[in-house]
Amino acid sequence: MNPTEARNAIQAALAEIAPEIDLAGCDPARPFAAQVDLDSMDVLEVLAALDARTGVAIDDTALPSAWSLDDLVAALCRR
Amino acid sequence: MGDFTMPSLGADMDRGTLVEWRVGVGDQVRRGDIIAVVDTDKSAVDVEVFEDGVVQELLIEPGTEVPVGTTMARIGSQVPAGTADPNAVVTPEPAGRGRSSPARPEGAGGGDDRRTAEPSTVHSPLVRHLAERLGVDTTRLRGSGPGHRITRGDVERASTRRQGVARAWTRRPPASPAAVSPPRRDGGPGASPLARRRAQELGVDLAGISGSGPGGAVRAGDLPTTADAPSPARPPAPLASGDADGRADSVRRAIARQMAASNRDVPHYHLSRTVDLRESVTWLERRNGGRSPAQRLLAAALLVSATARAAARHPELNGWWIDDRFQAADGVHLAIAVALRGGGLQAPVIHHADELGVEDTMAVLRDLVARSRRGSLRSSEVSGASLTLTDLGDRGADSVHGIIHPPQVALVGFGRIAERPWASDGLLGVRPTVVATLAADHRATDGHTGSVLLAAIDELLQRPSELTDPRGGPSS
C-alpha cells in the first residue's frame, strides 16, 4: 500500500465512525486522536474498520502512545 | 389486554412526540418488539412493547406530541374484525444467540443446500483470513457457496450476527415499566414512580385507582388519560430530524434541567480512591496480544464490570430515592455516560450489568456507544437505570466529581488511566493507576457505605481474571 491509498483508507474508516472529520484539516505530524477528539473506543472502531477494509490489523500498542496520522500511514504501508 | 402508552424514557421526561408507528392494526406483537419511534428532547428512541398481543387500534397520529402516560394504542388478544391480514406478524430481529440460522443461499439450488449435512468448508485463504480477523468460527457456519463453500458474505453475516449477541443482551424483553412498585406506608398496594408523578400532575388520588401491576400496584396506564386533563393546545411538534441545531439545543436544555434539579435537591457527598491498575493492565495486554482490533478489550470494559459487580454486593447504592425513601433496584441497571460528538450526553443502560462477563460487556459497550452516537437506542436502553458510571477516558481529567442523575442515589466516576508514582512495601515505583470517585446522595447513604463500594471496585480490579465469567445472578 502506498501513502495515498493508506490515507484514503483512513479517511474512509474515519467516515464510518465520525463522518464530520476531514483529514485535510489535520496536522499529520502531531498527535492525531486529540486533534479530532477520538477516545479509545473510537480509535478501536477506526482500527477495526481499517482492518476490515485493508486487511491490516494495527496493534495500537505498537504505535507511539500519542501517534500521529503519519505514524498510522507508516504502519499501514509497512504491511 | 393492555394499552400502549407514551413511555417515560428518562426520569425527567414528561412529553414525547410520536415519529412513526412500526406496526399496523392487526399486527401481532411480542414482548420486546419495536412498536413505535418516539422523539424526546434528547433523541429518537425505538420503543418496545411490554406484552404480547395483537394491535387493535392506533390512537395517535405521527407528529403528535403527548404527555407521558397518554394511551397511544390498544393491544388486545384477538385479531380485530375486518383486518385484511389476520396472520400478519411483526417479526422481531433474531436474537442471534447462536449461529443456528443458516445464511440464505446466494447461488442456485437454495432448497437442496439445506437438506444435506455435509460440513461447510473454507477453500479460500482470503475468506479464512477474513474469518480470523472478524473472530468468526467457520466450523459452525453453513456455507452458501457452491458445494457449501463458505463465502466472504457468509463470514460477514456471521460477524454481524455475533454483534447481534451483544444486542440480544440489550434487547432482552424489558421488564414491566412498573418494575419498581414498593408497598406504600399505609400498607396498600404501591405504585410505580411514573404513576405517582402522573397522579400528582393530574390531581388524582392513587388510593382510588385499581392497579394492574404486580400485587395490585398502580401503573401509569391505570390513570386517566389526557382526555380528562387539559389537552395540549399546540399543533403537532415539528420533528427535529432535520434540525441539528434545534436538537443540540434541546439536548442541552434537557441536561441543564436534570443537572440543575439534582444540584438543587440532592445533598451530594463525594469520595475518591486511587486504584492500582497494574494487575488489570497486565491482564489486558496479555489477553489482547495478537488479537485483531475487533477482538480487543478496552480497560473501560473492566471498569464497567467491576463497578457492576461491586454494586450488586452493595445494594444500598443501587436504586432510587423516591417519596422520601430509598428503593433498591431488582438488579444492577448500569447507565454508561457517553459523550456525543458535537456535544451532549447520552446514558444508555446495561440491564443486569453484573451478570455479564467482561467479554460480553465489551461487546455490549461497543454496540451501545455506536448506537448512542447514531441516535438509534431502544426504549429499554434509555430507561430504568439504577446507577450511572462516567468514564472520562484516556484524555480525560484525573478525576471526575460528578452530579448524580436523579432519582438514582449514586454516580461512579473514573478519570484517566495513567502511570503515576505508587508506594508499595516501603518503596516508590510507577504503576498505571486510575482515580475512582463516587458521588452519592447523603439522604440514602453515608460516607462509610460509599467507601466500602469504592473498596469493592478496587478489590475486583486486582483480580481481573475473575471478571471474565458470566454469572447467572447477583452474588450473595
Coordinates of C-alpha atoms in Angstrom, one line a residue:
Chain A
M1 CA 0.0 0.0 0.0
N2 CA 1.3 3.5 -0.8
P3 CA 0.7 6.5 1.4
T4 CA -2.1 7.9 -0.7
E5 CA -4.0 4.6 -0.5
A6 CA -3.3 4.5 3.2
R7 CA -4.7 8.0 3.7
N8 CA -7.8 7.2 1.7
A9 CA -8.4 4.0 3.7
I10 CA -8.0 6.0 6.9
Q11 CA -10.4 8.7 5.7
A12 CA -13.0 6.0 4.7
A13 CA -12.6 4.2 8.1
L14 CA -13.0 7.5 9.9
A15 CA -16.1 8.3 7.9
E16 CA -17.8 5.3 9.5
I17 CA -17.1 6.5 13.0
A18 CA -17.1 10.3 12.7
P19 CA -18.2 11.4 9.3
E20 CA -17.6 15.1 10.0
I21 CA -13.8 14.6 10.4
D22 CA -11.8 15.9 7.4
L23 CA -8.2 14.7 7.3
A24 CA -7.2 17.7 5.2
G25 CA -7.7 19.9 8.2
C26 CA -5.4 17.9 10.5
D27 CA -1.7 18.3 11.1
P28 CA -0.3 14.9 10.1
A29 CA 2.8 15.2 12.3
R30 CA 1.1 15.9 15.6
P31 CA -0.9 13.5 17.9
F32 CA -4.0 12.6 15.9
A33 CA -6.6 11.4 18.3
A34 CA -6.5 14.6 20.3
Q35 CA -6.9 16.8 17.2
V36 CA -10.1 15.1 16.1
D37 CA -11.4 14.2 19.6
L38 CA -11.3 10.4 19.3
D39 CA -11.4 8.4 22.5
S40 CA -10.1 4.9 22.9
M41 CA -13.4 3.3 21.9
D42 CA -13.4 5.5 18.7
V43 CA -9.8 4.5 18.0
L44 CA -10.7 0.9 18.4
E45 CA -13.6 1.2 16.0
V46 CA -11.4 3.1 13.4
L47 CA -8.7 0.4 13.6
A48 CA -11.4 -2.3 13.3
A49 CA -12.8 -0.6 10.2
L50 CA -9.3 -0.2 8.8
D51 CA -8.7 -3.8 9.3
A52 CA -11.9 -4.8 7.6
R53 CA -11.1 -2.5 4.6
T54 CA -7.4 -3.2 4.2
G55 CA -6.7 -6.5 5.9
V56 CA -4.1 -4.7 8.0
A57 CA -4.6 -5.3 11.8
I58 CA -2.8 -2.5 13.5
D59 CA -1.7 -3.2 17.1
D60 CA -2.1 0.2 18.7
T61 CA 0.3 -0.8 21.4
A62 CA 2.9 -0.9 18.7
L63 CA 2.2 2.7 17.8
P64 CA 3.7 5.5 19.8
S65 CA 1.3 6.4 22.6
A66 CA 0.4 9.8 21.0
W67 CA 0.5 8.6 17.5
S68 CA 0.1 10.9 14.6
L69 CA -1.5 10.4 11.2
D70 CA 1.9 9.9 9.7
D71 CA 2.6 7.1 12.2
L72 CA -0.7 5.4 11.2
V73 CA 0.0 5.8 7.5
A74 CA 3.5 4.4 8.0
A75 CA 2.1 1.4 10.0
L76 CA -0.3 0.7 7.1
C77 CA 2.3 0.9 4.5
R78 CA 4.7 -1.3 6.4
R79 CA 2.5 -4.4 5.8
Chain B
M1 CA -55.3 -6.9 27.4
G2 CA -53.3 -3.7 27.7
D3 CA -52.8 -0.3 26.3
F4 CA -49.6 1.1 24.9
T5 CA -48.9 4.4 26.5
M6 CA -46.3 7.1 25.9
P7 CA -43.4 5.8 27.9
S8 CA -41.2 7.7 30.3
L9 CA -37.8 7.5 28.6
G10 CA -35.9 9.2 31.3
A11 CA -36.5 10.4 34.8
D12 CA -37.3 14.0 33.7
M13 CA -39.3 13.3 30.5
D14 CA -42.9 14.5 30.6
R15 CA -43.8 14.5 27.0
G16 CA -42.8 12.8 23.8
T17 CA -43.5 13.1 20.1
L18 CA -44.6 10.1 18.0
V19 CA -42.4 10.0 15.0
E20 CA -43.8 6.9 13.3
W21 CA -45.6 3.6 14.0
R22 CA -43.7 0.4 13.3
V23 CA -46.8 -1.7 13.4
G24 CA -50.2 -1.7 11.9
V25 CA -53.7 -2.7 13.1
G26 CA -53.9 -6.4 13.2
D27 CA -50.2 -7.0 13.6
Q28 CA -49.1 -9.5 16.2
V29 CA -46.6 -8.2 18.6
R30 CA -44.3 -9.9 21.1
R31 CA -42.8 -8.5 24.2
G32 CA -39.6 -6.6 23.2
D33 CA -40.8 -5.8 19.6
I34 CA -40.5 -2.2 18.5
I35 CA -43.9 -0.7 18.2
A36 CA -43.1 3.0 17.5
V37 CA -40.3 5.5 17.2
V38 CA -40.7 8.4 19.7
D39 CA -38.8 11.6 19.8
T40 CA -37.7 13.1 23.1
D41 CA -35.7 16.2 24.0
K42 CA -32.6 14.1 23.6
S43 CA -33.0 11.7 20.7
A44 CA -35.3 9.5 18.8
V45 CA -35.9 6.2 20.6
D46 CA -37.2 2.9 19.3
V47 CA -40.0 2.0 21.8
E48 CA -40.6 -1.7 22.7
V49 CA -43.9 -3.2 23.8
F50 CA -44.1 -5.0 27.2
E51 CA -46.7 -7.5 26.4
D52 CA -47.7 -10.0 23.7
G53 CA -50.8 -9.3 21.8
V54 CA -52.4 -8.0 18.6
V55 CA -52.6 -4.3 17.8
Q56 CA -56.3 -3.3 17.9
E57 CA -56.2 0.4 17.4
L58 CA -53.6 3.2 16.8
L59 CA -54.9 6.3 18.5
I60 CA -52.2 8.9 17.9
E61 CA -51.0 10.4 14.6
P62 CA -47.3 10.6 13.8
G63 CA -46.1 14.1 14.5
T64 CA -48.2 14.5 17.6
E65 CA -46.6 15.4 21.0
V66 CA -48.3 13.9 24.0
P67 CA -47.7 13.7 27.7
V68 CA -46.1 10.6 29.2
G69 CA -48.8 8.1 30.1
T70 CA -51.1 9.0 27.2
T71 CA -52.7 6.0 25.7
M72 CA -51.3 5.7 22.1
A73 CA -52.5 2.3 21.0
R74 CA -54.7 -0.5 22.2
I75 CA -53.4 -4.0 22.2
G76 CA -55.7 -7.0 22.6
S77 CA -55.6 -10.7 22.4
Q78 CA -57.8 -11.1 19.3
V79 CA -57.3 -10.0 15.7
P80 CA -59.7 -7.1 15.3
A81 CA -62.7 -7.9 12.9
G82 CA -62.2 -6.6 9.4
T83 CA -58.4 -6.7 9.4
A84 CA -57.1 -7.7 6.0
D85 CA -54.3 -10.0 7.0
P86 CA -55.0 -11.9 10.2
N87 CA -51.7 -13.7 10.1
A88 CA -49.6 -10.6 9.8
V89 CA -46.7 -11.0 12.1
V90 CA -44.2 -8.3 13.2
T91 CA -41.1 -10.4 13.1
P92 CA -38.6 -9.4 15.7
E93 CA -35.0 -9.3 14.8
P94 CA -33.3 -12.7 15.5
A95 CA -31.8 -12.9 18.9
G96 CA -28.6 -14.0 17.3
R97 CA -27.7 -16.2 20.2
G98 CA -26.1 -18.9 18.1
R99 CA -25.2 -19.4 14.6
S100 CA -28.3 -21.6 14.2
S101 CA -29.9 -19.6 11.3
P102 CA -28.2 -20.6 8.1
A103 CA -27.2 -18.0 5.6
R104 CA -29.6 -17.6 2.7
P105 CA -28.1 -19.4 -0.2
E106 CA -26.8 -17.0 -2.8
G107 CA -26.2 -19.5 -5.6
A108 CA -28.6 -21.8 -7.3
G109 CA -30.2 -24.7 -5.7
G110 CA -31.4 -23.0 -2.5
G111 CA -33.6 -25.7 -1.2
D112 CA -31.1 -28.6 -1.6
D113 CA -28.4 -26.9 0.2
R114 CA -30.3 -27.0 3.5
R115 CA -31.1 -30.7 3.4
T116 CA -27.6 -32.1 3.2
A117 CA -25.5 -32.5 6.3
E118 CA -22.1 -32.1 4.7
P119 CA -19.8 -29.8 6.6
S120 CA -19.2 -26.5 5.0
T121 CA -15.6 -25.7 4.2
V122 CA -13.4 -22.7 3.6
H123 CA -11.4 -23.1 0.5
S124 CA -10.2 -19.6 0.0
P125 CA -7.3 -18.3 2.1
L126 CA -8.7 -14.8 1.8
V127 CA -12.0 -15.9 3.3
R128 CA -10.2 -17.8 6.1
H129 CA -8.2 -14.7 6.9
L130 CA -11.3 -12.5 7.0
A131 CA -12.9 -15.0 9.4
E132 CA -9.9 -14.9 11.7
R133 CA -9.9 -11.2 11.6
L134 CA -13.6 -10.9 12.4
G135 CA -13.4 -13.6 15.0
V136 CA -15.8 -15.9 13.2
D137 CA -15.7 -19.7 13.9
T138 CA -16.0 -21.2 10.4
T139 CA -16.6 -24.7 11.8
R140 CA -20.1 -23.5 12.7
L141 CA -21.0 -21.8 9.5
R142 CA -23.3 -23.1 6.8
G143 CA -21.7 -22.1 3.5
S144 CA -23.8 -20.7 0.8
G145 CA -21.4 -21.0 -2.0
P146 CA -21.2 -23.9 -4.5
G147 CA -20.5 -27.2 -2.7
H148 CA -21.4 -25.5 0.6
R149 CA -18.3 -23.4 0.4
I150 CA -18.1 -20.6 3.0
T151 CA -18.1 -17.3 1.2
R152 CA -17.0 -13.9 2.2
G153 CA -20.6 -13.0 2.6
D154 CA -21.2 -15.9 5.0
V155 CA -18.4 -14.7 7.2
E156 CA -19.5 -11.1 7.1
R157 CA -23.1 -12.1 8.0
A158 CA -21.8 -14.3 10.9
S159 CA -19.8 -11.4 12.2
T160 CA -22.9 -9.2 12.1
R161 CA -24.8 -11.9 13.9
R162 CA -22.1 -12.1 16.6
Q163 CA -22.6 -8.4 17.2
G164 CA -26.2 -9.5 17.4
V165 CA -25.2 -11.5 20.5
A166 CA -24.4 -8.2 22.1
R167 CA -27.6 -6.8 21.0
A168 CA -29.5 -9.8 22.3
W169 CA -28.4 -8.8 25.7
T170 CA -29.6 -5.2 25.4
R171 CA -32.8 -6.4 23.7
R172 CA -33.9 -8.9 26.3
P173 CA -37.6 -8.4 26.7
P174 CA -37.8 -5.5 29.1
A175 CA -39.3 -5.8 32.5
S176 CA -42.6 -4.0 33.1
P177 CA -42.2 -0.3 33.4
A178 CA -43.7 -0.7 36.9
A179 CA -40.8 -2.8 38.0
V180 CA -40.4 -0.6 41.0
S181 CA -43.6 -0.8 42.9
P182 CA -42.9 -0.6 46.6
P183 CA -45.6 -1.0 49.1
R184 CA -47.0 2.3 50.4
R185 CA -46.5 3.2 54.0
D186 CA -50.2 2.6 54.8
G187 CA -49.9 -1.0 53.6
G188 CA -51.9 -0.5 50.4
P189 CA -50.6 -1.7 47.1
G190 CA -47.9 0.5 45.7
A191 CA -47.5 2.5 42.5
S192 CA -44.7 2.9 40.0
P193 CA -42.7 6.2 40.3
L194 CA -44.2 7.3 37.0
A195 CA -47.7 6.6 38.2
R196 CA -47.1 8.6 41.3
R197 CA -45.8 11.6 39.3
R198 CA -48.7 11.4 36.8
A199 CA -51.2 11.1 39.6
Q200 CA -49.7 14.2 41.2
E201 CA -49.8 16.1 37.9
L202 CA -53.4 15.1 37.2
G203 CA -54.5 15.8 40.8
V204 CA -55.7 12.2 41.1
D205 CA -55.7 10.2 44.4
L206 CA -53.8 6.9 43.9
A207 CA -56.0 5.3 46.5
G208 CA -58.9 5.5 44.2
I209 CA -57.2 3.7 41.3
S210 CA -57.2 0.0 40.9
G211 CA -53.8 -1.1 39.8
S212 CA -52.9 -3.6 37.1
G213 CA -49.3 -4.0 38.1
P214 CA -47.8 -6.8 40.4
G215 CA -49.7 -7.0 43.7
G216 CA -52.3 -4.5 42.5
A217 CA -49.7 -1.8 42.1
V218 CA -50.9 1.2 40.1
R219 CA -49.2 1.7 36.8
A220 CA -49.2 4.9 34.8
G221 CA -51.5 3.2 32.3
D222 CA -54.2 2.8 35.0
L223 CA -54.5 6.5 35.5
P224 CA -56.9 8.6 33.5
T225 CA -55.5 9.7 30.1
T226 CA -55.3 13.2 28.7
A227 CA -58.9 13.0 27.8
D228 CA -59.6 14.1 31.3
A229 CA -56.7 16.6 31.6
P230 CA -56.3 19.8 29.6
S231 CA -55.2 18.8 26.1
P232 CA -52.1 20.5 24.6
A233 CA -53.1 23.5 22.5
R234 CA -50.1 23.5 20.3
P235 CA -50.1 21.8 16.9
P236 CA -48.1 18.7 16.3
A237 CA -44.5 19.4 17.1
P238 CA -42.1 19.7 14.1
L239 CA -39.8 16.7 14.0
A240 CA -36.2 17.6 14.9
S241 CA -34.6 15.2 12.5
G242 CA -33.6 17.8 10.0
D243 CA -32.8 20.4 12.6
A244 CA -29.4 19.7 14.1
D245 CA -29.1 23.0 16.0
G246 CA -32.6 22.6 17.4
R247 CA -31.7 19.1 18.6
A248 CA -28.4 20.2 20.1
D249 CA -30.3 23.0 22.0
S250 CA -33.0 20.6 23.3
V251 CA -30.4 18.1 24.4
R252 CA -28.5 20.8 26.2
R253 CA -31.7 22.1 27.9
A254 CA -32.7 18.6 29.0
I255 CA -29.3 18.0 30.5
A256 CA -29.4 21.5 32.1
R257 CA -32.8 20.8 33.7
Q258 CA -31.7 17.5 35.1
M259 CA -28.4 18.7 36.4
A260 CA -29.8 21.8 38.0
A261 CA -32.5 19.8 39.7
S262 CA -30.0 17.3 41.0
N263 CA -27.7 20.0 42.2
R264 CA -30.6 21.7 44.0
D265 CA -32.4 18.8 45.5
V266 CA -29.7 16.1 46.1
P267 CA -27.3 16.6 49.0
H268 CA -24.2 15.1 47.4
Y269 CA -21.1 13.7 49.2
H270 CA -18.0 12.9 47.2
L271 CA -15.4 10.3 47.8
S272 CA -12.3 9.2 45.8
R273 CA -10.0 6.3 45.8
T274 CA -6.8 5.8 43.7
V275 CA -6.8 2.3 42.3
D276 CA -3.6 0.4 41.4
L277 CA -4.3 -1.0 37.9
R278 CA -1.1 -2.9 37.3
E279 CA -2.9 -6.3 37.6
S280 CA -5.7 -5.2 35.3
V281 CA -3.5 -3.6 32.6
T282 CA -1.1 -6.6 32.6
W283 CA -4.0 -8.9 32.2
L284 CA -5.5 -6.8 29.4
E285 CA -2.2 -6.7 27.5
R286 CA -1.9 -10.5 27.7
R287 CA -5.5 -11.1 26.7
N288 CA -5.2 -8.6 23.8
G289 CA -1.9 -9.8 22.5
G290 CA -2.1 -10.9 18.9
R291 CA -5.8 -10.1 18.6
S292 CA -7.3 -8.1 15.8
P293 CA -8.8 -4.7 16.8
A294 CA -12.4 -6.1 16.6
Q295 CA -11.5 -8.7 19.2
R296 CA -9.7 -6.4 21.7
L297 CA -10.9 -5.4 25.1
L298 CA -10.6 -1.9 26.4
A299 CA -9.9 -1.1 30.0
A300 CA -13.3 0.5 30.1
A301 CA -14.9 -3.0 29.9
L302 CA -13.0 -4.0 33.1
L303 CA -14.1 -0.8 34.9
V304 CA -17.7 -1.3 33.9
S305 CA -17.7 -5.0 35.0
A306 CA -16.0 -4.2 38.3
T307 CA -18.4 -1.4 39.1
A308 CA -21.5 -3.5 38.2
R309 CA -20.3 -6.4 40.4
A310 CA -19.4 -4.2 43.3
A311 CA -22.8 -2.5 43.1
A312 CA -24.5 -6.0 43.2
R313 CA -22.8 -6.5 46.5
H314 CA -23.8 -3.1 47.9
P315 CA -27.5 -2.7 47.1
E316 CA -27.8 0.5 49.2
L317 CA -26.2 2.4 46.4
N318 CA -28.1 0.7 43.6
G319 CA -31.6 2.1 43.4
W320 CA -33.7 5.2 43.7
W321 CA -34.7 7.9 46.1
I322 CA -38.4 8.4 45.7
D323 CA -41.0 9.7 48.2
D324 CA -38.5 10.2 51.0
R325 CA -37.1 6.8 50.9
F326 CA -34.6 4.6 49.2
Q327 CA -35.9 1.8 47.0
A328 CA -33.5 -0.8 46.0
A329 CA -33.5 -1.9 42.3
D330 CA -34.1 -5.5 41.4
G331 CA -30.8 -5.7 39.6
V332 CA -27.8 -3.6 38.6
H333 CA -29.1 -1.5 35.7
L334 CA -25.9 0.5 34.9
A335 CA -26.2 3.6 32.7
I336 CA -23.0 4.4 30.9
A337 CA -22.4 8.1 30.2
V338 CA -21.5 8.5 26.6
A339 CA -20.2 11.8 25.2
L340 CA -21.8 12.6 21.9
R341 CA -19.7 14.0 19.1
G342 CA -20.5 17.7 18.9
G343 CA -21.6 18.0 22.5
G344 CA -24.2 16.5 24.6
L345 CA -24.5 13.3 26.7
Q346 CA -26.5 10.1 26.5
A347 CA -26.5 7.4 29.1
P348 CA -27.7 4.1 27.6
V349 CA -28.4 1.4 30.2
I350 CA -26.9 -2.1 30.5
H351 CA -29.5 -4.1 32.4
H352 CA -28.2 -6.7 34.8
A353 CA -24.7 -5.5 34.0
D354 CA -23.3 -7.6 36.9
E355 CA -24.3 -10.8 35.2
L356 CA -22.2 -10.2 32.1
G357 CA -18.6 -11.3 31.8
V358 CA -16.1 -8.7 30.7
E359 CA -16.0 -10.1 27.1
D360 CA -19.8 -9.6 26.7
T361 CA -19.6 -6.3 28.5
M362 CA -17.1 -5.1 25.8
A363 CA -19.4 -6.2 23.0
V364 CA -22.4 -4.5 24.6
L365 CA -20.4 -1.3 25.2
R366 CA -19.3 -1.1 21.6
D367 CA -22.9 -1.6 20.4
L368 CA -24.4 0.9 22.8
V369 CA -21.8 3.6 22.2
A370 CA -22.2 3.2 18.4
R371 CA -26.0 3.4 18.6
S372 CA -25.9 6.2 21.1
R373 CA -23.9 8.3 18.6
R374 CA -26.2 7.3 15.7
G375 CA -29.3 8.0 17.8
S376 CA -30.8 4.6 17.5
L377 CA -31.3 3.3 21.0
R378 CA -34.3 1.4 22.2
S379 CA -36.7 2.5 25.0
S380 CA -35.4 -0.2 27.4
E381 CA -31.9 1.1 26.8
V382 CA -32.8 4.7 27.9
S383 CA -34.8 4.0 31.0
G384 CA -34.6 2.1 34.3
A385 CA -31.0 3.0 35.3
S386 CA -30.3 2.2 38.9
L387 CA -26.7 3.6 38.9
T388 CA -24.6 5.6 36.4
L389 CA -21.0 5.3 35.5
T390 CA -19.0 8.0 33.9
D391 CA -15.6 7.3 32.5
L392 CA -13.7 10.3 31.2
G393 CA -11.4 8.2 29.0
D394 CA -7.8 8.3 28.1
R395 CA -7.6 12.0 27.6
G396 CA -9.9 13.0 30.4
A397 CA -9.0 14.7 33.7
D398 CA -7.5 12.8 36.5
S399 CA -10.8 12.5 38.4
V400 CA -14.5 13.4 38.0
H401 CA -16.6 14.7 40.8
G402 CA -20.0 14.4 39.1
I403 CA -23.6 15.1 39.6
I404 CA -26.0 12.3 40.3
H405 CA -28.8 11.6 37.8
P406 CA -31.9 11.6 39.9
P407 CA -33.7 9.6 41.2
Q408 CA -30.6 7.4 41.3
V409 CA -28.5 7.7 44.5
A410 CA -25.0 7.3 43.2
L411 CA -22.7 8.1 40.3
V412 CA -19.4 6.2 39.9
G413 CA -16.6 8.0 38.0
F414 CA -13.2 7.1 36.6
G415 CA -10.6 9.5 35.4
R416 CA -7.7 9.0 33.1
I417 CA -5.6 5.8 33.5
A418 CA -2.0 7.0 33.7
E419 CA 1.3 6.0 35.0
R420 CA 1.7 7.5 38.4
P421 CA 4.0 7.2 41.4
W422 CA 3.0 4.3 43.7
A423 CA 4.3 3.4 47.1
S424 CA 4.5 -0.3 47.9
D425 CA 6.4 -2.2 50.5
G426 CA 8.2 1.0 51.5
L427 CA 9.5 1.6 48.0
L428 CA 8.4 4.2 45.4
G429 CA 7.7 2.9 41.9
V430 CA 5.5 3.7 39.0
R431 CA 2.2 2.0 38.2
P432 CA -0.8 2.6 36.0
T433 CA -3.5 3.9 38.3
V434 CA -7.0 5.4 38.0
V435 CA -8.9 7.6 40.4
A436 CA -12.3 6.1 41.1
T437 CA -14.8 8.5 42.5
L438 CA -18.3 8.2 44.0
A439 CA -20.9 11.0 44.1
A440 CA -23.7 9.8 46.4
D441 CA -27.0 11.0 47.8
H442 CA -26.4 11.7 51.5
R443 CA -30.1 11.1 52.2
A444 CA -29.7 7.5 51.2
T445 CA -26.2 6.6 52.4
D446 CA -23.3 7.8 54.4
G447 CA -19.6 8.0 53.7
H448 CA -18.8 4.7 55.2
T449 CA -21.1 2.9 52.7
G450 CA -19.7 4.8 49.8
S451 CA -16.2 4.0 50.9
V452 CA -17.0 0.3 51.1
L453 CA -18.3 0.4 47.5
L454 CA -15.1 2.0 46.2
A455 CA -13.0 -0.6 48.1
A456 CA -15.1 -3.3 46.5
I457 CA -14.4 -1.9 43.0
D458 CA -10.7 -1.7 43.9
E459 CA -10.6 -5.4 45.0
L460 CA -12.3 -6.6 41.9
L461 CA -9.8 -4.7 39.7
Q462 CA -7.0 -6.5 41.5
R463 CA -8.3 -9.9 40.2
P464 CA -9.4 -9.1 36.6
S465 CA -9.5 -12.8 35.5
E466 CA -12.4 -13.3 37.9
L467 CA -14.4 -10.8 35.9
T468 CA -14.4 -12.9 32.8
D469 CA -17.1 -15.4 33.9
P470 CA -20.6 -14.5 33.2
R471 CA -22.9 -15.1 36.1
G472 CA -26.5 -16.2 36.4
G473 CA -27.5 -13.8 39.1
P474 CA -26.3 -11.4 41.8
S475 CA -23.6 -12.7 44.1
S476 CA -24.6 -13.3 47.6

